[in-house]
PDB file of C-alpha atoms and ligand atoms in Angstrom:
ATOM      1  CA  UNK B 137      72.661 -17.113  -0.896  1.00  0.00           C
ATOM      2  CA  UNK B 138      74.322 -20.531  -1.003  1.00  0.00           C
ATOM      3  CA  UNK B 139      71.087 -21.968  -2.367  1.00  0.00           C
ATOM      4  CA  UNK B 140      71.705 -20.240  -5.695  1.00  0.00           C
ATOM      5  CA  UNK B 141      74.429 -22.780  -6.396  1.00  0.00           C
ATOM      6  CA  UNK B 142      71.632 -25.274  -6.938  1.00  0.00           C
ATOM      7  CA  UNK B 143      70.288 -23.330  -9.957  1.00  0.00           C
ATOM      8  CA  UNK B 144      72.213 -24.841 -12.791  1.00  0.00           C
ATOM      9  CA  UNK B 145      71.986 -23.353 -16.238  1.00  0.00           C
ATOM     10  CA  UNK B 146      73.705 -25.520 -18.776  1.00  0.00           C
ATOM     11  CA  UNK B 147      75.777 -23.438 -21.168  1.00  0.00           C
ATOM     12  CA  UNK B 148      74.832 -22.867 -24.811  1.00  0.00           C
ATOM     13  CA  UNK B 149      76.822 -24.787 -27.409  1.00  0.00           C
ATOM     14  CA  UNK B 150      75.535 -23.568 -30.775  1.00  0.00           C
ATOM     15  CA  UNK B 151      72.986 -21.313 -32.415  1.00  0.00           C
ATOM     16  CA  UNK B 152      70.463 -23.809 -33.757  1.00  0.00           C
ATOM     17  CA  UNK B 153      67.077 -24.047 -32.114  1.00  0.00           C
ATOM     18  CA  UNK B 154      64.446 -26.686 -31.652  1.00  0.00           C
ATOM     19  CA  UNK B 155      61.657 -24.202 -32.233  1.00  0.00           C
ATOM     20  CA  UNK B 156      58.568 -25.400 -34.070  1.00  0.00           C
ATOM     21  CA  UNK B 157      56.180 -23.187 -35.970  1.00  0.00           C
ATOM     22  CA  UNK B 158      52.841 -21.976 -34.680  1.00  0.00           C
ATOM     23  CA  UNK B 159      51.005 -23.873 -37.382  1.00  0.00           C
ATOM     24  CA  UNK B 160      52.624 -27.107 -36.190  1.00  0.00           C
ATOM     25  CA  UNK B 161      51.662 -26.386 -32.624  1.00  0.00           C
ATOM     26  CA  UNK B 162      48.090 -25.611 -33.640  1.00  0.00           C
ATOM     27  CA  UNK B 163      47.671 -28.609 -35.899  1.00  0.00           C
ATOM     28  CA  UNK B 164      44.616 -29.839 -34.099  1.00  0.00           C
ATOM     29  CA  UNK B 165      44.654 -31.371 -30.663  1.00  0.00           C
ATOM     30  CA  UNK B 166      41.192 -32.768 -30.361  1.00  0.00           C
ATOM     31  CA  UNK B 167      39.557 -35.996 -29.392  1.00  0.00           C
ATOM     32  CA  UNK B 168      36.088 -37.266 -28.885  1.00  0.00           C
ATOM     33  CA  UNK B 169      35.654 -39.171 -25.655  1.00  0.00           C
ATOM     34  CA  UNK B 170      32.344 -40.478 -27.005  1.00  0.00           C
ATOM     35  CA  UNK B 171      34.277 -42.562 -29.508  1.00  0.00           C
ATOM     36  CA  UNK B 172      36.717 -44.628 -27.529  1.00  0.00           C
ATOM     37  CA  UNK B 173      37.556 -47.490 -29.862  1.00  0.00           C
ATOM     38  CA  UNK B 174      39.563 -50.172 -28.153  1.00  0.00           C
ATOM     39  CA  UNK B 175      42.139 -51.591 -30.539  1.00  0.00           C
ATOM     40  CA  UNK B 176      44.034 -53.520 -27.889  1.00  0.00           C
ATOM     41  CA  UNK B 177      42.295 -56.824 -28.648  1.00  0.00           C
ATOM     42  CA  UNK B 178      43.666 -56.834 -32.205  1.00  0.00           C
ATOM     43  CA  UNK B 179      46.966 -54.997 -31.667  1.00  0.00           C
ATOM     44  CA  UNK B 180      49.642 -57.320 -30.345  1.00  0.00           C
ATOM     45  CA  UNK B 181      51.891 -54.393 -29.508  1.00  0.00           C
ATOM     46  CA  UNK B 182      49.502 -52.321 -27.427  1.00  0.00           C
ATOM     47  CA  UNK B 183      48.586 -53.297 -23.887  1.00  0.00           C
ATOM     48  CA  UNK B 184      46.350 -50.388 -23.008  1.00  0.00           C
ATOM     49  CA  UNK B 185      44.957 -47.244 -24.579  1.00  0.00           C
ATOM     50  CA  UNK B 186      44.641 -44.269 -22.225  1.00  0.00           C
ATOM     51  CA  UNK B 187      42.239 -41.438 -23.013  1.00  0.00           C
ATOM     52  CA  UNK B 188      42.904 -38.041 -21.433  1.00  0.00           C
ATOM     53  CA  UNK B 189      40.856 -36.590 -18.631  1.00  0.00           C
ATOM     54  CA  UNK B 190      40.406 -32.910 -18.072  1.00  0.00           C
ATOM     55  CA  UNK B 191      42.309 -31.548 -15.135  1.00  0.00           C
ATOM     56  CA  UNK B 192      42.462 -28.058 -13.648  1.00  0.00           C
ATOM     57  CA  UNK B 193      45.790 -26.221 -13.533  1.00  0.00           C
ATOM     58  CA  UNK B 194      45.113 -23.041 -11.589  1.00  0.00           C
ATOM     59  CA  UNK B 195      42.065 -22.224 -13.739  1.00  0.00           C
ATOM     60  CA  UNK B 196      43.224 -23.753 -17.031  1.00  0.00           C
ATOM     61  CA  UNK B 197      41.895 -27.033 -18.378  1.00  0.00           C
ATOM     62  CA  UNK B 198      44.653 -29.432 -19.368  1.00  0.00           C
ATOM     63  CA  UNK B 199      44.799 -33.080 -20.472  1.00  0.00           C
ATOM     64  CA  UNK B 200      46.064 -35.566 -17.897  1.00  0.00           C
ATOM     65  CA  UNK B 201      47.100 -39.038 -19.068  1.00  0.00           C
ATOM     66  CA  UNK B 202      48.933 -40.319 -15.988  1.00  0.00           C
ATOM     67  CA  UNK B 203      48.006 -41.413 -13.454  1.00  0.00           C
ATOM     68  CA  UNK B 204      44.923 -43.004 -15.009  1.00  0.00           C
ATOM     69  CA  UNK B 205      42.349 -45.402 -13.621  1.00  0.00           C
ATOM     70  CA  UNK B 206      43.902 -48.378 -15.371  1.00  0.00           C
ATOM     71  CA  UNK B 207      47.526 -47.382 -15.180  1.00  0.00           C
ATOM     72  CA  UNK B 208      49.397 -45.426 -12.511  1.00  0.00           C
ATOM     73  CA  UNK B 209      53.000 -45.266 -13.705  1.00  0.00           C
ATOM     74  CA  UNK B 210      54.902 -45.908 -16.936  1.00  0.00           C
ATOM     75  CA  UNK B 211      58.527 -46.526 -15.956  1.00  0.00           C
ATOM     76  CA  UNK B 212      59.347 -43.789 -13.410  1.00  0.00           C
ATOM     77  CA  UNK B 213      56.660 -41.399 -14.756  1.00  0.00           C
ATOM     78  CA  UNK B 214      53.792 -40.736 -12.368  1.00  0.00           C
ATOM     79  CA  UNK B 215      52.290 -37.684 -14.083  1.00  0.00           C
ATOM     80  CA  UNK B 216      51.778 -36.809 -17.729  1.00  0.00           C
ATOM     81  CA  UNK B 217      50.115 -33.449 -18.373  1.00  0.00           C
ATOM     82  CA  UNK B 218      49.597 -31.977 -21.859  1.00  0.00           C
ATOM     83  CA  UNK B 219      48.624 -28.305 -21.873  1.00  0.00           C
ATOM     84  CA  UNK B 220      47.452 -26.289 -24.863  1.00  0.00           C
ATOM     85  CA  UNK B 221      47.789 -25.205 -27.535  1.00  0.00           C
ATOM     86  CA  UNK B 222      46.426 -22.084 -25.810  1.00  0.00           C
ATOM     87  CA  UNK B 223      46.156 -18.614 -27.242  1.00  0.00           C
ATOM     88  CA  UNK B 224      45.422 -16.157 -24.462  1.00  0.00           C
ATOM     89  CA  UNK B 225      43.737 -12.777 -24.886  1.00  0.00           C
ATOM     90  CA  UNK B 226      46.117  -9.846 -24.364  1.00  0.00           C
ATOM     91  CA  UNK B 227      46.830  -9.408 -20.670  1.00  0.00           C
ATOM     92  CA  UNK B 228      46.197 -13.056 -19.760  1.00  0.00           C
ATOM     93  CA  UNK B 229      48.370 -16.124 -19.432  1.00  0.00           C
ATOM     94  CA  UNK B 230      49.083 -18.980 -17.052  1.00  0.00           C
ATOM     95  CA  UNK B 231      49.514 -18.251 -13.376  1.00  0.00           C
ATOM     96  CA  UNK B 232      50.392 -21.351 -11.439  1.00  0.00           C
ATOM     97  CA  UNK B 233      50.903 -19.828  -8.009  1.00  0.00           C
ATOM     98  CA  UNK B 234      53.623 -21.068  -5.650  1.00  0.00           C
ATOM     99  CA  UNK B 235      52.985 -24.659  -4.566  1.00  0.00           C
ATOM    100  CA  UNK B 236      55.181 -27.330  -2.965  1.00  0.00           C
ATOM    101  CA  UNK B 237      56.472 -30.677  -4.209  1.00  0.00           C
ATOM    102  CA  UNK B 238      58.254 -33.608  -2.568  1.00  0.00           C
ATOM    103  CA  UNK B 239      59.645 -36.938  -3.784  1.00  0.00           C
ATOM    104  CA  UNK B 240      59.592 -36.229  -7.526  1.00  0.00           C
ATOM    105  CA  UNK B 241      61.287 -34.359 -10.350  1.00  0.00           C
ATOM    106  CA  UNK B 242      59.276 -32.272 -12.834  1.00  0.00           C
ATOM    107  CA  UNK B 243      60.301 -32.254 -16.496  1.00  0.00           C
ATOM    108  CA  UNK B 244      58.928 -29.334 -18.525  1.00  0.00           C
ATOM    109  CA  UNK B 245      59.162 -29.254 -22.335  1.00  0.00           C
ATOM    110  CA  UNK B 246      57.426 -26.716 -24.573  1.00  0.00           C
ATOM    111  CA  UNK B 247      56.344 -26.824 -28.225  1.00  0.00           C
ATOM    112  CA  UNK B 248      55.341 -23.164 -28.257  1.00  0.00           C
ATOM    113  CA  UNK B 249      55.308 -20.167 -25.931  1.00  0.00           C
ATOM    114  CA  UNK B 250      57.220 -19.393 -22.771  1.00  0.00           C
ATOM    115  CA  UNK B 251      56.913 -20.005 -19.022  1.00  0.00           C
ATOM    116  CA  UNK B 252      58.797 -18.208 -16.253  1.00  0.00           C
ATOM    117  CA  UNK B 253      59.831 -20.556 -13.436  1.00  0.00           C
ATOM    118  CA  UNK B 254      60.641 -19.285  -9.952  1.00  0.00           C
ATOM    119  CA  UNK B 255      61.495 -21.506  -6.994  1.00  0.00           C
ATOM    120  CA  UNK B 256      62.397 -21.543  -3.335  1.00  0.00           C
ATOM    121  CA  UNK B 257      66.089 -22.084  -4.171  1.00  0.00           C
ATOM    122  CA  UNK B 258      66.024 -18.605  -5.735  1.00  0.00           C
ATOM    123  CA  UNK B 259      66.123 -19.894  -9.320  1.00  0.00           C
ATOM    124  CA  UNK B 260      64.406 -17.703 -11.915  1.00  0.00           C
ATOM    125  CA  UNK B 261      64.397 -19.174 -15.405  1.00  0.00           C
ATOM    126  CA  UNK B 262      62.359 -18.740 -18.580  1.00  0.00           C
ATOM    127  CA  UNK B 263      61.742 -21.888 -20.594  1.00  0.00           C
ATOM    128  CA  UNK B 264      61.165 -21.758 -24.356  1.00  0.00           C
ATOM    129  CA  UNK B 265      60.462 -24.440 -26.984  1.00  0.00           C
ATOM    130  CA  UNK B 266      62.969 -27.274 -27.176  1.00  0.00           C
ATOM    131  CA  UNK B 267      64.623 -26.547 -23.816  1.00  0.00           C
ATOM    132  CA  UNK B 268      64.190 -28.726 -20.723  1.00  0.00           C
ATOM    133  CA  UNK B 269      63.573 -27.567 -17.165  1.00  0.00           C
ATOM    134  CA  UNK B 270      64.312 -30.292 -14.633  1.00  0.00           C
ATOM    135  CA  UNK B 271      63.211 -29.483 -11.104  1.00  0.00           C
ATOM    136  CA  UNK B 272      64.176 -32.029  -8.470  1.00  0.00           C
ATOM    137  CA  UNK B 273      61.864 -31.639  -5.495  1.00  0.00           C
ATOM    138  CA  UNK B 274      63.589 -34.231  -3.319  1.00  0.00           C
ATOM    139  CA  UNK B 275      62.811 -33.430   0.324  1.00  0.00           C
ATOM    140  CA  UNK B 276      60.930 -30.280  -0.685  1.00  0.00           C
ATOM    141  CA  UNK B 277      60.755 -27.332  -3.068  1.00  0.00           C
ATOM    142  CA  UNK B 278      58.208 -24.612  -3.845  1.00  0.00           C
ATOM    143  CA  UNK B 279      57.777 -23.081  -7.304  1.00  0.00           C
ATOM    144  CA  UNK B 280      55.564 -20.897  -9.475  1.00  0.00           C
ATOM    145  CA  UNK B 281      55.040 -21.028 -13.228  1.00  0.00           C
ATOM    146  CA  UNK B 282      53.747 -17.938 -14.975  1.00  0.00           C
ATOM    147  CA  UNK B 283      53.505 -16.299 -18.385  1.00  0.00           C
ATOM    148  CA  UNK B 284      56.238 -13.631 -18.460  1.00  0.00           C
ATOM    149  CA  UNK B 285      54.829 -10.048 -18.432  1.00  0.00           C
ATOM    150  CA  UNK B 286      56.253  -9.118 -21.847  1.00  0.00           C
ATOM    151  CA  UNK B 287      54.553 -12.148 -23.451  1.00  0.00           C
ATOM    152  CA  UNK B 288      51.326 -11.442 -21.627  1.00  0.00           C
ATOM    153  CA  UNK B 289      50.987  -7.967 -23.156  1.00  0.00           C
ATOM    154  CA  UNK B 290      50.950  -9.215 -26.724  1.00  0.00           C
ATOM    155  CA  UNK B 291      48.577 -12.193 -26.245  1.00  0.00           C
ATOM    156  CA  UNK B 292      50.598 -15.235 -25.240  1.00  0.00           C
ATOM    157  CA  UNK B 293      50.535 -18.707 -26.729  1.00  0.00           C
ATOM    158  CA  UNK B 294      51.452 -21.864 -24.875  1.00  0.00           C
ATOM    159  CA  UNK B 295      51.732 -25.542 -25.756  1.00  0.00           C
ATOM    160  CA  UNK B 296      53.755 -28.177 -23.955  1.00  0.00           C
ATOM    161  CA  UNK B 297      54.056 -31.156 -21.670  1.00  0.00           C
ATOM    162  CA  UNK B 298      54.993 -31.502 -18.035  1.00  0.00           C
ATOM    163  CA  UNK B 299      55.971 -34.889 -16.690  1.00  0.00           C
ATOM    164  CA  UNK B 300      56.671 -35.907 -13.132  1.00  0.00           C
ATOM    165  CA  UNK B 301      59.232 -38.593 -12.427  1.00  0.00           C
ATOM    166  CA  UNK B 302      59.008 -40.409  -9.129  1.00  0.00           C
ATOM    167  CA  UNK B 303      62.450 -40.495  -7.530  1.00  0.00           C
ATOM    168  CA  UNK B 304      63.916 -43.877  -6.535  1.00  0.00           C
ATOM    169  CA  UNK B 305      63.172 -44.687  -2.873  1.00  0.00           C
ATOM    170  CA  UNK B 306      66.746 -43.979  -1.749  1.00  0.00           C
ATOM    171  CA  UNK B 307      66.720 -40.546  -3.456  1.00  0.00           C
ATOM    172  CA  UNK B 308      63.254 -39.333  -2.450  1.00  0.00           C
ATOM    173  CA  UNK B 309      64.654 -37.021   0.197  1.00  0.00           C
ATOM    174  CA  UNK B 310      67.607 -35.787  -1.858  1.00  0.00           C
ATOM    175  CA  UNK B 311      68.525 -32.081  -1.996  1.00  0.00           C
ATOM    176  CA  UNK B 312      66.182 -29.990  -4.137  1.00  0.00           C
ATOM    177  CA  UNK B 313      67.769 -28.744  -7.368  1.00  0.00           C
ATOM    178  CA  UNK B 314      66.835 -26.946 -10.556  1.00  0.00           C
ATOM    179  CA  UNK B 315      68.573 -27.344 -13.928  1.00  0.00           C
ATOM    180  CA  UNK B 316      67.804 -25.614 -17.220  1.00  0.00           C
ATOM    181  CA  UNK B 317      69.031 -27.308 -20.396  1.00  0.00           C
ATOM    182  CA  UNK B 318      68.843 -25.011 -23.464  1.00  0.00           C
ATOM    183  CA  UNK B 319      67.374 -26.464 -26.662  1.00  0.00           C
ATOM    184  CA  UNK B 320      70.823 -26.553 -28.269  1.00  0.00           C
ATOM    185  CA  UNK B 321      72.018 -29.074 -25.693  1.00  0.00           C
ATOM    186  CA  UNK B 322      69.208 -31.575 -26.315  1.00  0.00           C
ATOM    187  CA  UNK B 323      70.393 -34.041 -28.985  1.00  0.00           C
ATOM    188  CA  UNK B 324      68.441 -34.508 -32.207  1.00  0.00           C
ATOM    189  CA  UNK B 325      68.617 -37.116 -34.909  1.00  0.00           C
ATOM    190  CA  UNK B 326      67.369 -36.018 -38.329  1.00  0.00           C
ATOM    191  CA  UNK B 327      65.819 -38.578 -40.632  1.00  0.00           C
ATOM    192  CA  UNK B 328      63.978 -38.141 -43.909  1.00  0.00           C
ATOM    193  CA  UNK B 329      60.912 -36.112 -42.992  1.00  0.00           C
ATOM    194  CA  UNK B 330      61.442 -36.982 -39.344  1.00  0.00           C
ATOM    195  CA  UNK B 331      63.210 -35.289 -36.462  1.00  0.00           C
ATOM    196  CA  UNK B 332      63.848 -37.239 -33.271  1.00  0.00           C
ATOM    197  CA  UNK B 333      64.751 -35.383 -30.093  1.00  0.00           C
ATOM    198  CA  UNK B 334      66.122 -37.450 -27.232  1.00  0.00           C
ATOM    199  CA  UNK B 335      64.943 -35.414 -24.244  1.00  0.00           C
ATOM    200  CA  UNK B 336      65.981 -37.902 -21.551  1.00  0.00           C
ATOM    201  CA  UNK B 337      67.944 -41.137 -21.707  1.00  0.00           C
ATOM    202  CA  UNK B 338      69.729 -42.752 -24.637  1.00  0.00           C
ATOM    203  CA  UNK B 339      68.288 -43.793 -28.003  1.00  0.00           C
ATOM    204  CA  UNK B 340      69.056 -43.770 -31.732  1.00  0.00           C
ATOM    205  CA  UNK B 341      72.770 -43.406 -31.009  1.00  0.00           C
ATOM    206  CA  UNK B 342      72.593 -40.234 -28.927  1.00  0.00           C
ATOM    207  CA  UNK B 343      72.393 -39.526 -25.220  1.00  0.00           C
ATOM    208  CA  UNK B 344      70.627 -36.635 -23.527  1.00  0.00           C
ATOM    209  CA  UNK B 345      72.578 -34.635 -20.929  1.00  0.00           C
ATOM    210  CA  UNK B 346      69.431 -34.318 -18.775  1.00  0.00           C
ATOM    211  CA  UNK B 347      69.981 -35.888 -15.361  1.00  0.00           C
ATOM    212  CA  UNK B 348      68.134 -39.125 -14.647  1.00  0.00           C
ATOM    213  CA  UNK B 349      67.708 -41.078 -11.418  1.00  0.00           C
ATOM    214  CA  UNK B 350      66.819 -44.508 -12.780  1.00  0.00           C
ATOM    215  CA  UNK B 351      66.668 -45.888 -16.354  1.00  0.00           C
ATOM    216  CA  UNK B 352      64.471 -43.281 -18.068  1.00  0.00           C
ATOM    217  CA  UNK B 353      63.471 -42.532 -21.642  1.00  0.00           C
ATOM    218  CA  UNK B 354      61.749 -39.471 -23.115  1.00  0.00           C
ATOM    219  CA  UNK B 355      61.716 -38.855 -26.861  1.00  0.00           C
ATOM    220  CA  UNK B 356      59.905 -36.520 -29.237  1.00  0.00           C
ATOM    221  CA  UNK B 357      59.285 -37.741 -32.793  1.00  0.00           C
ATOM    222  CA  UNK B 358      58.232 -34.969 -35.173  1.00  0.00           C
ATOM    223  CA  UNK B 359      57.089 -36.196 -38.584  1.00  0.00           C
ATOM    224  CA  UNK B 360      56.945 -33.623 -41.384  1.00  0.00           C
ATOM    225  CA  UNK B 361      55.340 -36.138 -43.750  1.00  0.00           C
ATOM    226  CA  UNK B 362      54.090 -39.745 -43.709  1.00  0.00           C
ATOM    227  CA  UNK B 363      56.753 -41.965 -42.200  1.00  0.00           C
ATOM    228  CA  UNK B 364      57.649 -44.770 -39.856  1.00  0.00           C
ATOM    229  CA  UNK B 365      59.756 -44.948 -36.717  1.00  0.00           C
ATOM    230  CA  UNK B 366      60.658 -48.376 -35.324  1.00  0.00           C
ATOM    231  CA  UNK B 367      61.212 -48.630 -31.603  1.00  0.00           C
ATOM    232  CA  UNK B 368      63.479 -51.501 -30.681  1.00  0.00           C
ATOM    233  CA  UNK B 369      62.244 -54.086 -28.202  1.00  0.00           C
ATOM    234  CA  UNK B 370      62.989 -53.173 -24.602  1.00  0.00           C
ATOM    235  CA  UNK B 371      62.703 -54.844 -21.233  1.00  0.00           C
ATOM    236  CA  UNK B 372      61.458 -51.567 -19.753  1.00  0.00           C
ATOM    237  CA  UNK B 373      57.979 -50.076 -19.744  1.00  0.00           C
ATOM    238  CA  UNK B 374      57.123 -47.763 -22.657  1.00  0.00           C
ATOM    239  CA  UNK B 375      54.218 -45.696 -23.924  1.00  0.00           C
ATOM    240  CA  UNK B 376      53.565 -43.501 -26.960  1.00  0.00           C
ATOM    241  CA  UNK B 377      51.501 -40.316 -26.719  1.00  0.00           C
ATOM    242  CA  UNK B 378      50.213 -38.648 -29.880  1.00  0.00           C
ATOM    243  CA  UNK B 379      50.295 -34.859 -29.447  1.00  0.00           C
ATOM    244  CA  UNK B 380      48.958 -33.980 -32.893  1.00  0.00           C
ATOM    245  CA  UNK B 381      48.499 -35.394 -36.376  1.00  0.00           C
ATOM    246  CA  UNK B 382      47.487 -38.904 -37.410  1.00  0.00           C
ATOM    247  CA  UNK B 383      49.473 -42.003 -36.560  1.00  0.00           C
ATOM    248  CA  UNK B 384      49.128 -45.657 -35.665  1.00  0.00           C
ATOM    249  CA  UNK B 385      50.995 -48.155 -33.539  1.00  0.00           C
ATOM    250  CA  UNK B 386      50.750 -51.451 -35.399  1.00  0.00           C
ATOM    251  CA  UNK B 387      47.013 -52.207 -35.659  1.00  0.00           C
ATOM    252  CA  UNK B 388      46.143 -49.445 -33.208  1.00  0.00           C
ATOM    253  CA  UNK B 389      45.176 -46.075 -34.694  1.00  0.00           C
ATOM    254  CA  UNK B 390      45.934 -43.272 -32.243  1.00  0.00           C
ATOM    255  CA  UNK B 391      43.805 -40.189 -31.786  1.00  0.00           C
ATOM    256  CA  UNK B 392      45.626 -37.006 -30.815  1.00  0.00           C
ATOM    257  CA  UNK B 393      45.532 -36.795 -27.023  1.00  0.00           C
ATOM    258  CA  UNK B 394      45.694 -40.551 -26.442  1.00  0.00           C
ATOM    259  CA  UNK B 395      48.476 -42.678 -25.003  1.00  0.00           C
ATOM    260  CA  UNK B 396      49.229 -46.268 -25.972  1.00  0.00           C
ATOM    261  CA  UNK B 397      51.071 -48.371 -23.415  1.00  0.00           C
ATOM    262  CA  UNK B 398      53.275 -50.822 -25.297  1.00  0.00           C
ATOM    263  CA  UNK B 399      53.239 -54.486 -24.315  1.00  0.00           C
ATOM    264  CA  UNK B 400      56.404 -55.539 -22.503  1.00  0.00           C
ATOM    265  CA  UNK B 401      59.201 -56.506 -24.885  1.00  0.00           C
ATOM    266  CA  UNK B 402      57.099 -55.825 -28.014  1.00  0.00           C
ATOM    267  CA  UNK B 403      58.785 -54.419 -31.088  1.00  0.00           C
ATOM    268  CA  UNK B 404      56.666 -51.610 -32.391  1.00  0.00           C
ATOM    269  CA  UNK B 405      56.604 -48.910 -35.073  1.00  0.00           C
ATOM    270  CA  UNK B 406      54.957 -45.522 -35.038  1.00  0.00           C
ATOM    271  CA  UNK B 407      53.426 -44.995 -38.454  1.00  0.00           C
ATOM    272  CA  UNK B 408      52.557 -41.405 -39.259  1.00  0.00           C
ATOM    273  CA  UNK B 409      49.961 -40.804 -41.963  1.00  0.00           C
ATOM    274  CA  UNK B 410      51.145 -37.221 -42.390  1.00  0.00           C
ATOM    275  CA  UNK B 411      52.640 -34.484 -40.222  1.00  0.00           C
ATOM    276  CA  UNK B 412      52.498 -35.719 -36.633  1.00  0.00           C
ATOM    277  CA  UNK B 413      54.142 -35.286 -33.270  1.00  0.00           C
ATOM    278  CA  UNK B 414      54.502 -38.211 -30.854  1.00  0.00           C
ATOM    279  CA  UNK B 415      56.183 -38.467 -27.468  1.00  0.00           C
ATOM    280  CA  UNK B 416      57.704 -41.735 -26.256  1.00  0.00           C
ATOM    281  CA  UNK B 417      58.131 -42.217 -22.525  1.00  0.00           C
ATOM    282  CA  UNK B 418      59.477 -45.158 -20.603  1.00  0.00           C
ATOM    283  CA  UNK B 419      61.893 -46.634 -18.164  1.00  0.00           C
ATOM    284  CA  UNK B 420      62.432 -49.196 -15.488  1.00  0.00           C
ATOM    285  CA  UNK B 421      59.474 -49.712 -13.167  1.00  0.00           C
ATOM    286  CA  UNK B 422      59.978 -49.298  -9.424  1.00  0.00           C
ATOM    287  CA  UNK B 423      59.627 -52.212  -7.014  1.00  0.00           C
ATOM    288  CA  UNK B 424      57.804 -50.166  -4.352  1.00  0.00           C
ATOM    289  CA  UNK B 425      54.356 -48.573  -4.568  1.00  0.00           C
ATOM    290  CA  UNK B 426      54.036 -44.819  -4.355  1.00  0.00           C
ATOM    291  CA  UNK B 427      51.415 -42.612  -2.841  1.00  0.00           C
ATOM    292  CA  UNK B 428      50.506 -39.575  -4.912  1.00  0.00           C
ATOM    293  CA  UNK B 429      48.599 -36.872  -3.081  1.00  0.00           C
ATOM    294  CA  UNK B 430      48.250 -33.433  -4.707  1.00  0.00           C
ATOM    295  CA  UNK B 431      51.821 -32.376  -5.543  1.00  0.00           C
ATOM    296  CA  UNK B 432      53.450 -34.912  -3.264  1.00  0.00           C
ATOM    297  CA  UNK B 433      54.857 -38.313  -4.238  1.00  0.00           C
ATOM    298  CA  UNK B 434      56.351 -40.735  -1.741  1.00  0.00           C
ATOM    299  CA  UNK B 435      56.823 -44.378  -0.831  1.00  0.00           C
ATOM    300  CA  UNK B 436      55.900 -43.292   2.720  1.00  0.00           C
ATOM    301  CA  UNK B 437      52.398 -42.133   3.677  1.00  0.00           C
ATOM    302  CA  UNK B 438      53.890 -40.530   6.788  1.00  0.00           C
ATOM    303  CA  UNK B 439      56.112 -38.331   4.644  1.00  0.00           C
ATOM    304  CA  UNK B 440      53.059 -37.197   2.641  1.00  0.00           C
ATOM    305  CA  UNK B 441      51.205 -36.360   5.872  1.00  0.00           C
ATOM    306  CA  UNK B 442      54.222 -34.408   7.104  1.00  0.00           C
ATOM    307  CA  UNK B 443      54.401 -32.475   3.796  1.00  0.00           C
ATOM    308  CA  UNK B 444      50.693 -31.598   4.133  1.00  0.00           C
ATOM    309  CA  UNK B 445      51.244 -30.268   7.657  1.00  0.00           C
ATOM    310  CA  UNK B 446      54.403 -28.412   6.623  1.00  0.00           C
ATOM    311  CA  UNK B 447      52.607 -26.633   3.768  1.00  0.00           C
ATOM    312  CA  UNK B 448      49.527 -25.837   5.857  1.00  0.00           C
ATOM    313  CA  UNK B 449      51.707 -24.445   8.632  1.00  0.00           C
ATOM    314  CA  UNK B 450      54.065 -22.473   6.378  1.00  0.00           C
ATOM    315  CA  UNK B 451      57.225 -24.520   6.959  1.00  0.00           C
ATOM    316  CA  UNK B 452      58.311 -24.758   3.302  1.00  0.00           C
ATOM    317  CA  UNK B 453      60.799 -22.118   2.097  1.00  0.00           C
ATOM    318  CA  UNK B 454      59.198 -19.148   0.303  1.00  0.00           C
ATOM    319  CA  UNK B 455      59.734 -18.279  -3.379  1.00  0.00           C
ATOM    320  CA  UNK B 456      61.597 -14.961  -3.598  1.00  0.00           C
ATOM    321  CA  UNK B 457      59.538 -12.402  -5.536  1.00  0.00           C
ATOM    322  CA  UNK B 458      56.208 -14.176  -4.916  1.00  0.00           C
ATOM    323  CA  UNK B 459      53.509 -13.246  -2.407  1.00  0.00           C
ATOM    324  CA  UNK B 460      50.700 -15.666  -3.407  1.00  0.00           C
ATOM    325  CA  UNK B 461      50.330 -19.288  -2.342  1.00  0.00           C
ATOM    326  CA  UNK B 462      48.258 -22.240  -3.527  1.00  0.00           C
ATOM    327  CA  UNK B 463      46.291 -23.481  -0.518  1.00  0.00           C
ATOM    328  CA  UNK B 464      46.412 -27.154   0.466  1.00  0.00           C
ATOM    329  CA  UNK B 465      43.327 -28.876  -1.019  1.00  0.00           C
ATOM    330  CA  UNK B 466      40.745 -30.215   1.450  1.00  0.00           C
TER     331      UNK B 466
HETATM  332 MN1  LIG J  34      54.520 -27.810  -9.837  1.00  0.00          MN
END
């Protein structure tokens, strides 16, 4: 059982939580693709506005922002999925059956609800709001993500974001690993009517303990009332995603569910018109191109082809406690 050593659970430090209320999580995630105003011609700060597209996650419809037609990566981020807010009928929930990954790390962060993670290293870990699950696929991992049975009985809710980070070329085939960081270990900065959580990287005088592989930034800004958050100029790529509420980036109003890619080196402020939740992602871009196919990310097409064959032919390690599998797409 040596593999269990790879399941790291960071120890609790205090009793505070990053939990948000249901009403916050439900505060309207909606957008109208028919109205896609383009503010980028009059907003100096915004390079591109990305509207979400519907994507299927084992039967659930979720919003995918990255990769998009006009933009593949922002910093090291290759995938940006926003799921929910969902309220499931009693007995139902999410069931993302075991599936493989290579060449990336998944970052899961919830606003509401709970997901049980199981992987081929033998890690079994529930994630709740404010905590971070970092799963490093490296040369290969298999995992499932499901609503825990006790939540399912009562009618589960779920709202959160999963990002995929591409690993730097020299770390693509690193050992798989799983780390859970409880909400108490993720640093927060409280302002007037504003709470900033630094999920990955360093900002506003605090540094997240979450492991990174290249310069990486991931921040949640939760406004309780109208307010403004200035983001200092940076040489790295950055984008702002509005989860809920009303906000603008300079001259660019943001609809919930849209992502604004910030122009390189621009100084920019998020201006909330009321309660709002925004996520800021960013980091240093990679020099090499990546191929993304299904759940596989790599600088090498050969490695993707090998991963396809390995999954089709059952050469990935199984997930203890699971009997189902997600078949390789055609
Ligand atoms: Mn996955």
